Coordinates of C-alpha atoms in Angstrom, one line a residue:
M892 CA 0.0 0.0 0.0
S893 CA 2.8 2.3 0.9
S894 CA 4.6 1.9 -2.5
E895 CA 1.2 2.8 -4.2
Q896 CA 0.9 5.9 -2.0
M897 CA 4.4 6.9 -2.6
A898 CA 3.9 6.6 -6.5
K899 CA 0.8 8.8 -6.0
A900 CA 2.9 11.2 -3.9
R901 CA 5.5 11.6 -6.5
H902 CA 2.8 12.2 -9.2
I903 CA 1.2 15.0 -6.9
L904 CA 4.7 16.4 -6.3
Q905 CA 5.0 17.1 -10.1
Q906 CA 1.4 17.9 -10.7
K907 CA 0.8 20.4 -7.8
W908 CA 4.3 21.6 -6.8
G909 CA 6.1 21.3 -10.2
Y910 CA 9.0 19.6 -8.7
P911 CA 10.5 16.6 -10.6
T912 CA 12.1 14.9 -7.5
F913 CA 12.1 15.2 -3.7
R914 CA 14.8 17.1 -1.9
E915 CA 17.2 15.1 0.2
G916 CA 15.3 13.4 3.2
Q917 CA 11.7 14.4 2.1
D918 CA 10.9 11.0 0.5
V919 CA 12.1 9.2 3.7
V920 CA 9.9 11.4 5.9
I921 CA 6.8 11.1 3.5
N922 CA 7.2 7.4 3.2
A923 CA 7.3 7.0 7.1
V924 CA 4.1 9.2 7.4
L925 CA 2.3 7.1 4.8
E926 CA 3.3 4.0 6.6
R927 CA 1.6 5.5 9.7
K928 CA 4.8 5.9 11.7
N929 CA 5.1 8.8 14.1
T930 CA 8.0 10.9 12.8
L931 CA 10.4 13.6 14.1
V932 CA 11.9 15.9 11.3
L933 CA 15.0 17.9 11.9
F934 CA 15.6 19.9 8.7
P935 CA 17.4 23.1 8.6
T936 CA 15.8 26.4 7.7
G937 CA 14.8 26.2 3.9
G938 CA 15.1 22.4 4.0
G939 CA 11.6 21.8 2.8
K940 CA 9.7 20.9 6.1
S941 CA 6.3 22.0 5.1
L942 CA 6.1 19.7 2.1
C943 CA 6.7 16.8 4.5
Y944 CA 3.1 17.2 5.9
Q945 CA 1.4 19.1 3.0
L946 CA 1.9 16.4 0.4
P947 CA 0.9 13.5 2.6
A948 CA -2.3 15.6 3.5
V949 CA -3.3 15.4 -0.2
V950 CA -2.5 11.6 -0.5
L951 CA -4.4 10.6 2.7
E952 CA -8.2 10.4 2.7
G953 CA -8.8 12.1 6.1
L954 CA -8.0 15.6 7.3
T955 CA -4.5 16.9 8.3
I956 CA -4.4 19.2 11.3
V957 CA -1.4 21.6 11.2
I958 CA -0.4 23.3 14.6
S959 CA 1.5 26.5 13.7
P960 CA 2.6 29.2 16.1
L961 CA 2.4 32.3 13.9
I962 CA -0.8 33.7 12.4
A963 CA 1.0 35.2 9.5
L964 CA 2.8 32.0 8.6
M965 CA -0.4 29.9 8.6
Q966 CA -2.2 32.4 6.4
D967 CA 0.7 32.5 3.9
Q968 CA 0.8 28.7 3.7
V969 CA -2.9 28.4 3.2
Q970 CA -2.8 31.0 0.4
Q971 CA 0.0 29.2 -1.3
L972 CA -1.8 25.8 -1.0
L973 CA -5.0 27.3 -2.4
E974 CA -3.1 28.7 -5.4
R975 CA -1.8 25.2 -6.1
G976 CA -5.5 23.9 -6.1
I977 CA -5.1 22.2 -2.6
Q978 CA -8.1 22.8 -0.3
A979 CA -6.9 24.3 3.0
T980 CA -8.0 26.8 5.6
F981 CA -7.1 28.1 9.0
I982 CA -8.8 29.0 12.3
N983 CA -7.4 31.6 14.7
S984 CA -8.3 34.6 16.7
T985 CA -8.4 36.9 13.6
I986 CA -11.7 35.5 12.4
S987 CA -15.2 35.5 14.1
S988 CA -16.6 32.7 16.2
R989 CA -19.4 32.2 13.5
E990 CA -16.7 31.8 10.7
I991 CA -14.8 29.3 12.9
E992 CA -17.9 27.3 13.3
Q993 CA -18.5 27.4 9.5
R994 CA -15.0 26.3 8.7
L995 CA -15.1 23.4 11.2
A996 CA -18.4 22.3 9.7
N997 CA -16.8 22.4 6.3
A998 CA -13.9 20.3 7.7
R999 CA -16.3 17.8 9.1
N1000 CA -17.8 17.5 5.7
G1001 CA -14.5 16.7 4.0
M1002 CA -14.0 19.9 2.3
Y1003 CA -10.4 20.5 3.3
D1004 CA -7.1 18.5 3.1
L1005 CA -5.4 20.7 5.7
L1006 CA -6.8 22.7 8.6
Y1007 CA -4.3 25.0 10.3
C1008 CA -4.7 26.3 13.8
S1009 CA -2.7 27.8 16.7
P1010 CA -2.0 25.5 19.8
E1011 CA -4.2 27.8 22.0
R1012 CA -7.2 27.0 19.8
L1013 CA -7.2 23.4 20.9
G1014 CA -8.4 24.3 24.4
T1015 CA -11.6 26.2 23.3
P1016 CA -15.1 24.7 23.9
I1017 CA -15.9 24.9 20.2
W1018 CA -12.8 22.8 19.2
E1019 CA -13.5 20.3 22.0
A1020 CA -17.0 19.9 20.8
E1021 CA -16.0 19.3 17.1
L1022 CA -13.0 17.1 17.6
S1023 CA -14.8 13.7 17.8
R1024 CA -16.7 14.7 14.5
L1025 CA -13.6 15.4 12.5
D1026 CA -12.0 12.6 10.4
I1027 CA -8.4 13.2 11.3
D1028 CA -5.6 11.2 9.7
L1029 CA -2.5 13.3 10.4
I1030 CA -1.4 15.8 13.0
A1031 CA 1.5 18.0 12.1
I1032 CA 3.3 20.1 14.7
D1033 CA 5.4 22.8 13.0
E1034 CA 8.1 24.6 15.0
A1035 CA 8.0 21.7 17.5
H1036 CA 10.9 23.1 19.5
C1037 CA 8.3 25.4 21.0
I1038 CA 7.2 22.3 23.1
S1039 CA 10.4 22.4 25.2
E1040 CA 11.4 24.8 28.0
W1041 CA 14.9 24.2 26.6
G1042 CA 13.7 25.5 23.2
H1043 CA 14.4 29.1 22.4
D1044 CA 10.8 29.9 21.6
F1045 CA 9.1 28.0 24.4
R1046 CA 5.3 28.3 24.2
P1047 CA 3.3 26.6 27.0
A1048 CA 0.3 25.8 24.9
Y1049 CA 2.5 23.5 22.9
R1050 CA 2.8 21.2 25.9
E1051 CA -1.0 20.8 25.9
I1052 CA -1.2 19.5 22.3
R1053 CA -1.1 15.8 23.0
P1054 CA -3.7 16.1 25.9
A1055 CA -6.0 18.0 23.5
F1056 CA -6.1 15.0 21.1
E1057 CA -6.0 12.3 23.9
S1058 CA -9.2 10.7 22.6
I1059 CA -7.7 10.0 19.1
A1060 CA -4.0 10.2 19.9
D1061 CA -3.2 6.5 19.3
S1062 CA -5.3 6.3 16.1
V1063 CA -3.7 9.0 14.1
T1064 CA -0.2 9.6 12.8
W1065 CA 2.0 12.3 14.2
I1066 CA 4.8 14.4 12.6
A1067 CA 6.8 17.0 14.5
L1068 CA 9.1 19.3 12.7
T1069 CA 11.8 21.8 13.6
A1070 CA 14.9 23.4 12.2
T1071 CA 16.7 23.9 15.6
A1072 CA 16.7 21.1 18.2
T1073 CA 19.4 20.3 20.7
P1074 CA 19.5 16.8 22.2
E1075 CA 17.6 18.1 25.3
V1076 CA 14.8 19.6 23.1
R1077 CA 14.5 16.4 21.0
R1078 CA 14.1 14.3 24.2
D1079 CA 11.5 16.8 25.4
I1080 CA 9.6 16.6 22.2
R1081 CA 9.5 12.8 22.1
E1082 CA 8.4 12.6 25.8
T1083 CA 5.7 15.3 25.6
L1084 CA 4.1 14.0 22.4
G1085 CA 4.3 10.3 23.7
F1086 CA 6.6 9.2 20.7
E1087 CA 7.9 5.8 21.9
D1088 CA 9.8 4.7 18.8
P1089 CA 9.5 7.5 16.2
V1090 CA 11.2 7.6 12.8
I1091 CA 13.8 10.4 13.2
V1092 CA 15.0 12.0 10.0
S1093 CA 17.8 14.6 10.3
K1094 CA 19.6 16.3 7.5
G1095 CA 22.2 17.5 10.0
F1096 CA 23.4 21.0 10.5
E1097 CA 26.3 21.1 8.1
R1098 CA 26.2 24.1 5.6
P1099 CA 29.1 23.4 3.1
N1100 CA 28.3 26.6 1.2
F1101 CA 28.6 28.8 4.2
K1102 CA 31.5 30.9 5.2
W1103 CA 30.6 31.5 8.8
W1104 CA 32.3 34.8 10.0
V1105 CA 32.5 36.8 13.1
T1106 CA 34.0 40.3 13.2
P1107 CA 34.7 41.7 16.6
T1108 CA 34.6 45.6 16.3
D1109 CA 33.8 48.6 18.4
Q1110 CA 32.8 50.3 15.1
K1111 CA 29.8 48.2 13.9
E1112 CA 28.3 50.8 11.6
K1113 CA 31.6 51.3 9.8
K1114 CA 32.2 47.5 9.4
L1115 CA 28.6 47.0 8.2
L1116 CA 29.0 49.6 5.4
E1117 CA 32.2 48.0 4.3
A1118 CA 30.7 44.6 4.4
V1119 CA 27.6 45.6 2.4
K1120 CA 29.9 47.3 -0.2
R1121 CA 32.0 44.2 -0.7
A1122 CA 29.0 41.9 -0.8
G1123 CA 26.6 44.1 -2.9
D1124 CA 27.9 42.6 -6.2
M1125 CA 27.1 39.1 -5.1
G1126 CA 23.3 39.4 -4.9
S1127 CA 20.5 39.9 -2.5
G1128 CA 21.2 40.4 1.2
L1129 CA 19.5 40.6 4.5
I1130 CA 20.5 42.6 7.7
Y1131 CA 19.1 42.0 11.1
G1132 CA 19.2 45.3 12.8
G1133 CA 17.5 44.4 16.0
T1134 CA 15.5 47.5 16.7
R1135 CA 13.2 49.6 14.6
R1136 CA 15.4 52.6 14.9
N1137 CA 18.5 50.6 13.7
C1138 CA 16.5 49.3 10.7
E1139 CA 15.4 52.8 9.7
T1140 CA 18.9 54.5 10.3
L1141 CA 21.0 51.7 8.8
S1142 CA 18.7 51.5 5.7
Q1143 CA 19.1 55.1 5.1
K1144 CA 22.9 55.2 5.5
I1145 CA 23.4 52.2 3.2
E1146 CA 21.5 53.8 0.4
Q1147 CA 23.3 57.2 0.9
R1148 CA 26.9 55.9 1.4
V1149 CA 27.0 52.6 -0.5
G1150 CA 24.4 53.3 -3.1
I1151 CA 22.5 50.1 -2.8
R1152 CA 18.7 50.3 -2.8
T1153 CA 17.6 49.3 0.7
R1154 CA 14.4 49.3 2.8
P1155 CA 13.7 48.9 6.5
Y1156 CA 11.2 46.2 7.6
H1157 CA 9.6 46.2 11.2
A1158 CA 6.2 46.1 12.8
G1159 CA 5.8 49.8 12.8
I1160 CA 5.5 49.8 9.0
E1161 CA 2.0 49.5 7.6
A1162 CA 1.1 46.0 6.7
G1163 CA 0.6 46.7 3.0
A1164 CA 4.0 48.3 2.7
R1165 CA 5.7 45.4 4.6
Q1166 CA 4.1 43.0 2.1
R1167 CA 5.3 45.0 -0.8
I1168 CA 8.9 45.0 0.6
Q1169 CA 8.8 41.3 1.1
E1170 CA 7.5 40.6 -2.4
Q1171 CA 10.1 43.0 -3.9
W1172 CA 12.9 41.3 -2.0
I1173 CA 11.8 37.8 -3.0
G1174 CA 11.3 38.9 -6.6
G1175 CA 14.8 40.4 -6.9
E1176 CA 13.6 44.0 -7.4
L1177 CA 15.0 45.0 -3.9
P1178 CA 18.5 43.9 -3.2
L1179 CA 18.7 44.5 0.5
V1180 CA 16.4 44.7 3.5
V1181 CA 17.3 45.8 7.1
A1182 CA 14.8 44.0 9.3
T1183 CA 13.9 43.0 12.8
S1184 CA 13.8 39.2 13.5
A1185 CA 10.2 38.7 12.3
F1186 CA 11.3 39.0 8.6
G1187 CA 12.0 35.9 6.8
M1188 CA 9.6 33.3 8.5
G1189 CA 8.4 31.0 5.9
I1190 CA 9.9 33.0 3.1
D1191 CA 11.2 30.9 0.3
K1192 CA 14.0 32.8 -1.5
A1193 CA 16.9 30.6 -2.9
D1194 CA 19.4 33.2 -3.8
C1195 CA 20.1 35.4 -0.8
R1196 CA 23.9 35.7 -0.8
Y1197 CA 24.5 37.2 2.6
V1198 CA 22.9 37.7 6.1
I1199 CA 24.4 40.1 8.5
H1200 CA 23.6 40.3 12.1
Y1201 CA 24.2 43.9 13.3
V1202 CA 22.7 42.9 16.7
M1203 CA 23.7 39.6 18.2
P1204 CA 20.9 37.0 18.8
Y1205 CA 20.8 35.6 22.3
T1206 CA 20.7 31.9 21.2
L1207 CA 22.6 29.8 18.7
E1208 CA 19.1 28.4 17.6
A1209 CA 17.9 31.8 16.5
Y1210 CA 21.2 32.8 15.0
Y1211 CA 21.4 29.5 13.0
Q1212 CA 17.8 29.8 11.9
Q1213 CA 18.2 33.4 10.7
A1214 CA 21.6 33.0 9.1
G1215 CA 20.0 30.0 7.2
R1216 CA 17.9 32.3 5.2
A1217 CA 21.0 32.8 3.0
G1218 CA 22.3 30.2 0.4
R1219 CA 19.3 28.0 0.0
D1220 CA 20.3 27.3 -3.6
G1221 CA 23.6 25.7 -2.3
I1222 CA 25.8 28.5 -3.8
E1223 CA 28.6 30.1 -1.6
S1224 CA 27.0 32.5 0.9
Y1225 CA 28.1 34.6 3.8
P1226 CA 26.5 34.7 7.4
L1227 CA 28.3 37.6 9.2
L1228 CA 28.0 38.5 12.9
L1229 CA 29.2 41.9 14.0
F1230 CA 30.2 41.8 17.6
K1231 CA 31.4 44.1 20.3
P1232 CA 32.3 43.0 23.8
S1233 CA 29.4 45.0 25.5
D1234 CA 26.8 42.9 23.4
L1235 CA 27.1 39.9 25.8
T1236 CA 26.8 42.2 28.9
V1237 CA 23.7 43.9 27.5
A1238 CA 22.2 40.6 26.4
G1239 CA 22.6 39.0 30.0
Q1240 CA 21.2 42.1 31.6
R1241 CA 18.2 42.1 29.3
I1242 CA 17.6 38.4 29.9
K1243 CA 17.4 39.0 33.6
E1244 CA 15.4 42.2 33.3
S1245 CA 12.9 40.4 31.0
Y1246 CA 11.8 38.2 33.9
P1247 CA 10.1 40.4 36.5
G1248 CA 9.8 39.4 40.1
R1249 CA 6.7 37.9 41.8
K1250 CA 5.5 41.4 43.1
Q1251 CA 5.8 43.0 39.7
L1252 CA 3.9 40.0 38.0
Q1253 CA 1.1 40.3 40.6
H1254 CA 0.8 44.1 40.3
L1255 CA 0.6 43.9 36.5
Y1256 CA -1.8 41.0 36.6
D1257 CA -4.2 43.1 38.9
V1258 CA -3.8 46.2 36.7
L1259 CA -4.7 44.0 33.6
C1260 CA -7.7 42.5 35.3
D1261 CA -8.9 45.8 36.5
S1262 CA -8.6 47.3 33.0
F1263 CA -11.0 44.5 31.8
E1264 CA -13.3 45.2 34.8
L1265 CA -12.8 41.6 35.9
A1266 CA -13.7 40.7 39.6
V1267 CA -12.0 38.0 41.5
G1268 CA -13.5 34.7 40.5
A1269 CA -14.8 36.0 37.1
E1270 CA -13.7 34.6 33.8
M1271 CA -12.9 36.2 30.5
E1272 CA -15.3 35.0 27.8
K1273 CA -13.0 35.9 24.8
M1274 CA -9.7 37.4 23.9
R1275 CA -9.4 41.2 24.1
E1276 CA -6.9 43.7 23.0
I1277 CA -4.6 45.4 25.5
S1278 CA -2.5 48.5 24.9
V1279 CA 0.9 48.0 26.3
K1280 CA 1.3 51.8 26.5
A1281 CA -2.0 52.2 28.6
L1282 CA -1.0 49.2 30.8
A1283 CA 2.4 51.0 31.4
K1284 CA 0.5 54.2 32.4
R1285 CA -1.8 52.5 34.8
S1286 CA 0.8 50.2 36.4
G1287 CA 3.7 52.7 36.7
F1288 CA 6.0 50.2 35.0
S1289 CA 7.9 51.0 31.7
P1290 CA 6.4 49.5 28.5
R1291 CA 9.4 47.2 28.3
I1292 CA 8.6 45.7 31.9
C1293 CA 5.0 45.5 31.0
R1294 CA 5.8 43.6 27.8
S1295 CA 8.1 41.3 29.6
A1296 CA 5.5 40.6 32.3
L1297 CA 2.9 39.7 29.8
N1298 CA 5.4 37.3 28.1
V1299 CA 6.1 35.7 31.5
L1300 CA 2.4 35.3 32.4
N1301 CA 1.9 33.7 29.0
Q1302 CA 4.9 31.3 29.4
L1303 CA 3.5 30.3 32.8
G1304 CA 0.1 29.6 31.4
I1305 CA -1.7 32.3 33.4
L1306 CA -3.0 34.0 30.3
R1307 CA -2.9 33.3 26.5
M1308 CA -1.5 36.0 24.4
V1309 CA -1.5 36.4 20.6
E1310 CA 0.7 38.9 18.7
H1311 CA -1.0 40.3 15.6
V1312 CA 1.4 40.5 12.6
T1313 CA -1.4 41.5 10.2
P1314 CA -3.5 44.6 11.5
Q1315 CA -7.3 43.9 11.5
I1316 CA -10.3 46.1 11.2
G1317 CA -13.4 44.9 13.0
I1318 CA -16.9 46.2 12.1
R1319 CA -20.3 45.7 13.6
F1320 CA -23.3 47.3 12.0
I1321 CA -25.7 48.9 14.5
A1322 CA -28.2 50.4 11.9
S1323 CA -30.4 48.1 10.1
R1324 CA -29.6 46.6 6.7
D1325 CA -32.5 48.4 5.0
Y1326 CA -31.5 51.8 6.5
I1327 CA -27.9 51.3 5.3
R1328 CA -29.1 50.4 1.8
E1329 CA -31.3 53.5 1.6
R1330 CA -28.3 55.7 2.6
I1331 CA -26.3 54.0 -0.2
K1332 CA -28.9 54.7 -2.8
S1333 CA -29.8 58.2 -1.7
P1334 CA -28.4 61.1 -3.8
G1335 CA -25.6 63.1 -2.3
N1336 CA -22.1 62.2 -1.4
Q1337 CA -21.2 59.4 -3.9
R1338 CA -17.8 58.7 -2.4
K1339 CA -19.4 58.0 1.0
A1340 CA -22.0 55.9 -0.7
L1341 CA -19.3 53.8 -2.4
F1342 CA -17.3 53.5 0.9
L1343 CA -20.4 52.2 2.7
D1344 CA -21.4 49.9 -0.1
T1345 CA -18.0 48.3 -0.2
L1346 CA -18.1 47.8 3.6
L1347 CA -21.5 46.2 3.4
R1348 CA -20.3 43.8 0.6
Q1349 CA -17.0 42.8 2.3
Y1350 CA -18.3 42.3 5.8
G1351 CA -21.8 40.8 4.9
A1352 CA -24.7 39.9 7.1
E1353 CA -22.5 38.4 9.8
A1354 CA -21.4 41.9 10.8
F1355 CA -24.9 42.8 11.8
G1356 CA -24.9 40.3 14.7
E1357 CA -21.3 40.7 16.0
M1358 CA -18.0 42.3 15.4
K1359 CA -16.4 40.8 12.2
F1360 CA -12.7 41.2 11.4
L1361 CA -10.9 41.6 8.1
D1362 CA -7.3 42.3 7.2
F1363 CA -6.8 46.0 7.2
D1364 CA -4.7 45.9 4.0
Y1365 CA -7.2 43.8 2.2
L1366 CA -10.0 46.2 3.1
R1367 CA -7.9 49.2 2.1
K1368 CA -7.3 47.7 -1.4
K1369 CA -11.0 46.9 -1.8
L1370 CA -11.9 50.6 -0.9
D1371 CA -9.0 51.8 -3.1
I1372 CA -8.1 54.7 -0.6
S1373 CA -5.2 55.5 1.7
P1374 CA -4.9 53.9 5.2
N1375 CA -5.7 57.2 6.9
A1376 CA -8.8 57.7 4.7
V1377 CA -10.1 54.3 5.8
K1378 CA -9.8 55.2 9.4
K1379 CA -11.4 58.7 8.9
G1380 CA -14.2 57.2 6.9
L1381 CA -15.0 54.7 9.7
Q1382 CA -14.7 57.4 12.3
V1383 CA -17.4 59.5 10.6
L1384 CA -19.8 56.5 10.1
Q1385 CA -19.4 55.6 13.8
D1386 CA -19.4 59.0 15.5
H1387 CA -21.5 61.2 13.2
D1388 CA -23.8 58.8 11.3
Q1389 CA -23.9 56.1 14.1
M1390 CA -24.3 53.3 11.6
L1391 CA -21.5 51.0 13.0
N1392 CA -18.9 50.4 15.6
Y1393 CA -15.4 49.7 14.6
T1394 CA -12.2 48.6 16.2
F1395 CA -8.6 48.6 15.0
I1396 CA -6.3 45.8 16.0
G1397 CA -2.8 46.6 15.2
E1398 CA 0.4 46.1 17.1
S1399 CA -1.4 45.5 20.4
P1400 CA -1.6 41.9 21.6
L1401 CA -4.8 40.1 22.3
V1402 CA -4.9 38.4 25.8
K1403 CA -7.3 36.1 27.7
L1404 CA -7.0 34.7 31.2
V1405 CA -6.8 31.0 31.2
D1406 CA -8.7 30.6 34.4
E1407 CA -10.9 32.9 36.5
R1408 CA -9.2 36.0 38.1
Q1409 CA -7.1 35.1 41.2
S1410 CA -6.8 37.3 44.2
S1411 CA -3.1 36.0 44.5
L1412 CA -1.0 34.3 41.9
R1413 CA 0.6 31.1 43.2
L1414 CA 4.1 31.3 41.6
S1415 CA 7.1 29.2 42.7
R1416 CA 10.7 30.4 42.5
E1417 CA 11.4 27.5 40.1
Q1418 CA 8.6 28.7 37.8
L1419 CA 9.9 32.3 37.7
E1420 CA 13.6 31.5 37.3
G1421 CA 13.6 28.2 35.3
H1422 CA 13.3 29.6 31.8
R1423 CA 15.3 32.7 32.6
N1424 CA 18.2 30.4 33.6
T1425 CA 17.8 28.3 30.5
L1426 CA 18.2 31.5 28.3
L1427 CA 21.3 32.5 30.3
K1428 CA 22.8 29.1 29.6
K1429 CA 22.0 29.4 25.9
L1430 CA 23.7 32.9 25.9
D1431 CA 26.8 31.1 27.3
Y1432 CA 26.8 29.0 24.2
M1433 CA 26.5 32.0 22.0
R1434 CA 29.4 33.5 23.9
G1435 CA 31.4 30.3 23.1
Y1436 CA 30.6 30.5 19.4
I1437 CA 31.8 34.0 19.2
R1438 CA 35.0 33.4 21.2
T1439 CA 36.0 30.0 19.8
E1440 CA 39.2 30.0 17.9
N1441 CA 38.2 26.6 16.4
C1442 CA 35.9 25.8 13.5
R1443 CA 32.6 27.7 13.9
E1444 CA 30.5 25.2 12.0
A1445 CA 31.8 22.4 14.0
Y1446 CA 30.9 24.3 17.2
I1447 CA 27.3 24.7 15.9
R1448 CA 27.0 21.1 14.9
R1449 CA 28.2 19.8 18.2
Y1450 CA 25.7 22.1 20.0
F1451 CA 22.9 20.5 18.1
G1452 CA 24.1 17.0 19.0
E1453 CA 26.1 15.9 16.2
E1454 CA 29.2 13.7 16.9
R1455 CA 32.5 13.0 15.2
V1456 CA 32.3 16.4 13.6
S1457 CA 35.4 17.6 11.5
A1458 CA 36.5 21.2 10.8
C1459 CA 34.6 22.8 7.9
G1460 CA 37.4 24.4 6.2
H1461 CA 35.5 27.4 5.2
C1462 CA 34.7 29.5 8.2
D1463 CA 36.9 32.5 9.2
N1464 CA 38.8 30.5 11.8
C1465 CA 39.4 27.6 9.4
L1466 CA 40.6 29.9 6.6
S1467 CA 43.0 31.7 8.8
R1468 CA 44.7 28.4 9.6
E1469 CA 45.1 27.6 5.9
K1470 CA 47.5 30.5 5.5
P1471 CA 51.2 29.6 5.6
V1472 CA 52.5 28.8 9.1
R1473 CA 54.2 31.8 10.5
Y1474 CA 56.6 30.7 13.3
L1475 CA 56.4 32.7 16.5
E1476 CA 59.2 35.3 17.1
D1477 CA 60.6 35.8 20.5
S1478 CA 60.4 39.5 19.9
D1479 CA 56.7 39.2 19.3
L1480 CA 56.1 37.5 22.6
L1481 CA 58.2 40.1 24.4
T1482 CA 56.4 43.0 22.8
I1483 CA 53.0 41.6 23.8
K1484 CA 54.3 40.9 27.3
Q1485 CA 55.5 44.4 27.8
S1486 CA 52.1 45.9 26.6
L1487 CA 50.0 43.6 28.7
K1488 CA 52.0 44.1 31.8
K1489 CA 50.9 47.7 31.6
G1490 CA 47.2 46.6 31.7
G1491 CA 44.7 44.3 30.0
K1492 CA 44.2 45.0 26.2
T1493 CA 41.6 43.7 23.6
L1494 CA 42.7 41.9 20.5
G1495 CA 41.8 45.0 18.4
H1496 CA 43.8 47.3 20.7
L1497 CA 47.0 45.1 20.3
C1498 CA 46.5 45.0 16.5
R1499 CA 46.2 48.8 16.3
Q1500 CA 49.0 49.4 18.8
F1501 CA 51.6 47.4 16.8
G1502 CA 50.1 47.5 13.3
W1503 CA 50.0 43.8 13.2
S1504 CA 47.4 41.5 11.6
K1505 CA 44.9 39.9 13.7
D1506 CA 46.3 36.4 12.8
R1507 CA 49.8 37.5 14.0
V1508 CA 48.5 38.7 17.4
K1509 CA 46.3 35.7 17.9
K1510 CA 49.2 33.3 17.4
S1511 CA 51.3 34.9 20.1
L1512 CA 48.3 35.2 22.5
S1513 CA 47.3 31.5 22.0
H1514 CA 50.9 30.6 22.9
L1515 CA 51.0 32.8 26.0
I1516 CA 47.6 31.4 27.1
R1517 CA 48.8 27.8 26.7
E1518 CA 51.8 28.7 28.7
Q1519 CA 49.5 30.0 31.4
K1520 CA 51.0 33.5 31.3
V1521 CA 47.9 35.2 29.9
I1522 CA 44.1 34.9 30.7
T1523 CA 41.0 36.4 29.1
D1524 CA 38.9 38.6 31.3
A1525 CA 35.8 40.4 29.7
E1526 CA 37.2 40.4 26.2
K1527 CA 40.6 41.6 27.4
Y1528 CA 43.8 39.7 27.6
V1529 CA 45.6 40.0 31.0
W1530 CA 49.2 39.1 31.9
I1531 CA 49.2 36.8 35.1
E1532 CA 52.9 35.6 35.4
E1533 CA 54.5 36.9 38.6
A1534 CA 57.5 35.0 40.1
S1535 CA 59.5 34.5 37.0
D1536 CA 59.3 38.2 35.8

């Protein structure tokens, strides 16, 4: 049976996706799934994970449930599937409860091959009521590392996935997929999902076309501009700028000083503009984007030649995943990390500060509940938008502490929080349908009549009973006016004409308490400090990657659990060793000794002081460290020999 299904899978691969053959490892995964074996997939970013469950979903007769953590990602994948003629849909907090009921009814009647949902959706009453009526064959868990507290994107709701499907857990096939999983995370995934003897398919973490590079510097901006100038002729690039301000500033300076067309990308840019930037970059019209970490999730662009990190990620998982957006076509590519000593200190401080104490969490929890007018013992019926700015004002905390506290409460399972990537406009008509139609037909302001008619057509009858949401950019395109004109028009219809109520969901998160309001949160020290300490340990591995004088790729591969790893031969450290051996000169050792005895120095300081190459200074320092005459302290090299001087 499996051989027949694999033959069918290969036919569908060509017919729907247009690929003549599978990528390495995909056929092994798909064959295991079709043989009804639980499967754990460890493919790098761009390795073709999504096909491993999308294609079996078309072959299998029943429904495939896909658990995905990002609303924007599930929407993009559903759109791509529909364009290929594959029936798919999603349910999440951006659509109304009535629409969710309709989509679940359609799924029950066999209208979809794939149904995407967030893990939080599995705990809702409507899902629990429908589960037994769905003909589910396969459950796919994307970004499965979110299950583990050892994972860099731990998400508590992921640990409730198996219990949510307990009634059918042993009668369906499971597939869990991730690009970044250490041995601890893999073990946690297997235990949490109840995988006793899964098929594990790993493509490994070797990237033979990558020249991994770390540049220590106190002049990041200067080095960035130099790197972009050198790499500009290679092809498209991506820079991770860290903050919105960095993205805006660096984008402008690159255009002015290097002459390469560049655009910033971050959540503060209007959704339609972000989409255009993304499409232009994928299509090759825009050579360079300076972005925050959200850019690139699910984007399939084969020919990105370089990825530069202007701001250091806090984990090797995040760094490997983001760097992996380069070189998907197998051609030589450059992941470059710009680093200065204070980066590690700042990162450690921010991790510690991002985990508020018990009193801070309790205070913010009380302020949040009060803002929703929620009494002790009362439950929240649905998710509601919360303004972090307003929460900061009411609590007396900074917006950063408020955001951190919300994240921790979410991680602890006290509330559920959904971040909106795509802004939404919600409308509920409060005037009758007949009255609105009369206003549309009446002579007078034709622009207003057209505006109102478009709203009525897009939102439909459902918006007369409850607030219905649509993507803001989708609505703007249908109205064919500017974003500000949309908001002004809705404001008039709400305040002056009193025909509707509207709400705008933009960057503010949606939150909902998991249980009724508590008078006092019961939080243990282990709960509060556990994940923070895990992130601090991960930061230590990031520090090790930056400071290692050995092969960088080998360091990454060992971190992810690979054994018997040899040097890659193409990272900066490996390439520096390939140069002709330069024998140490006693005069070099003496010169460095005299300098260090006057006080600790950085590698850069010594290079500038003597006008030597980094390689020349490194060789002398390595010798002195082995002889236990020099130690490193906070990025500085310090002379320690005393008695024999």
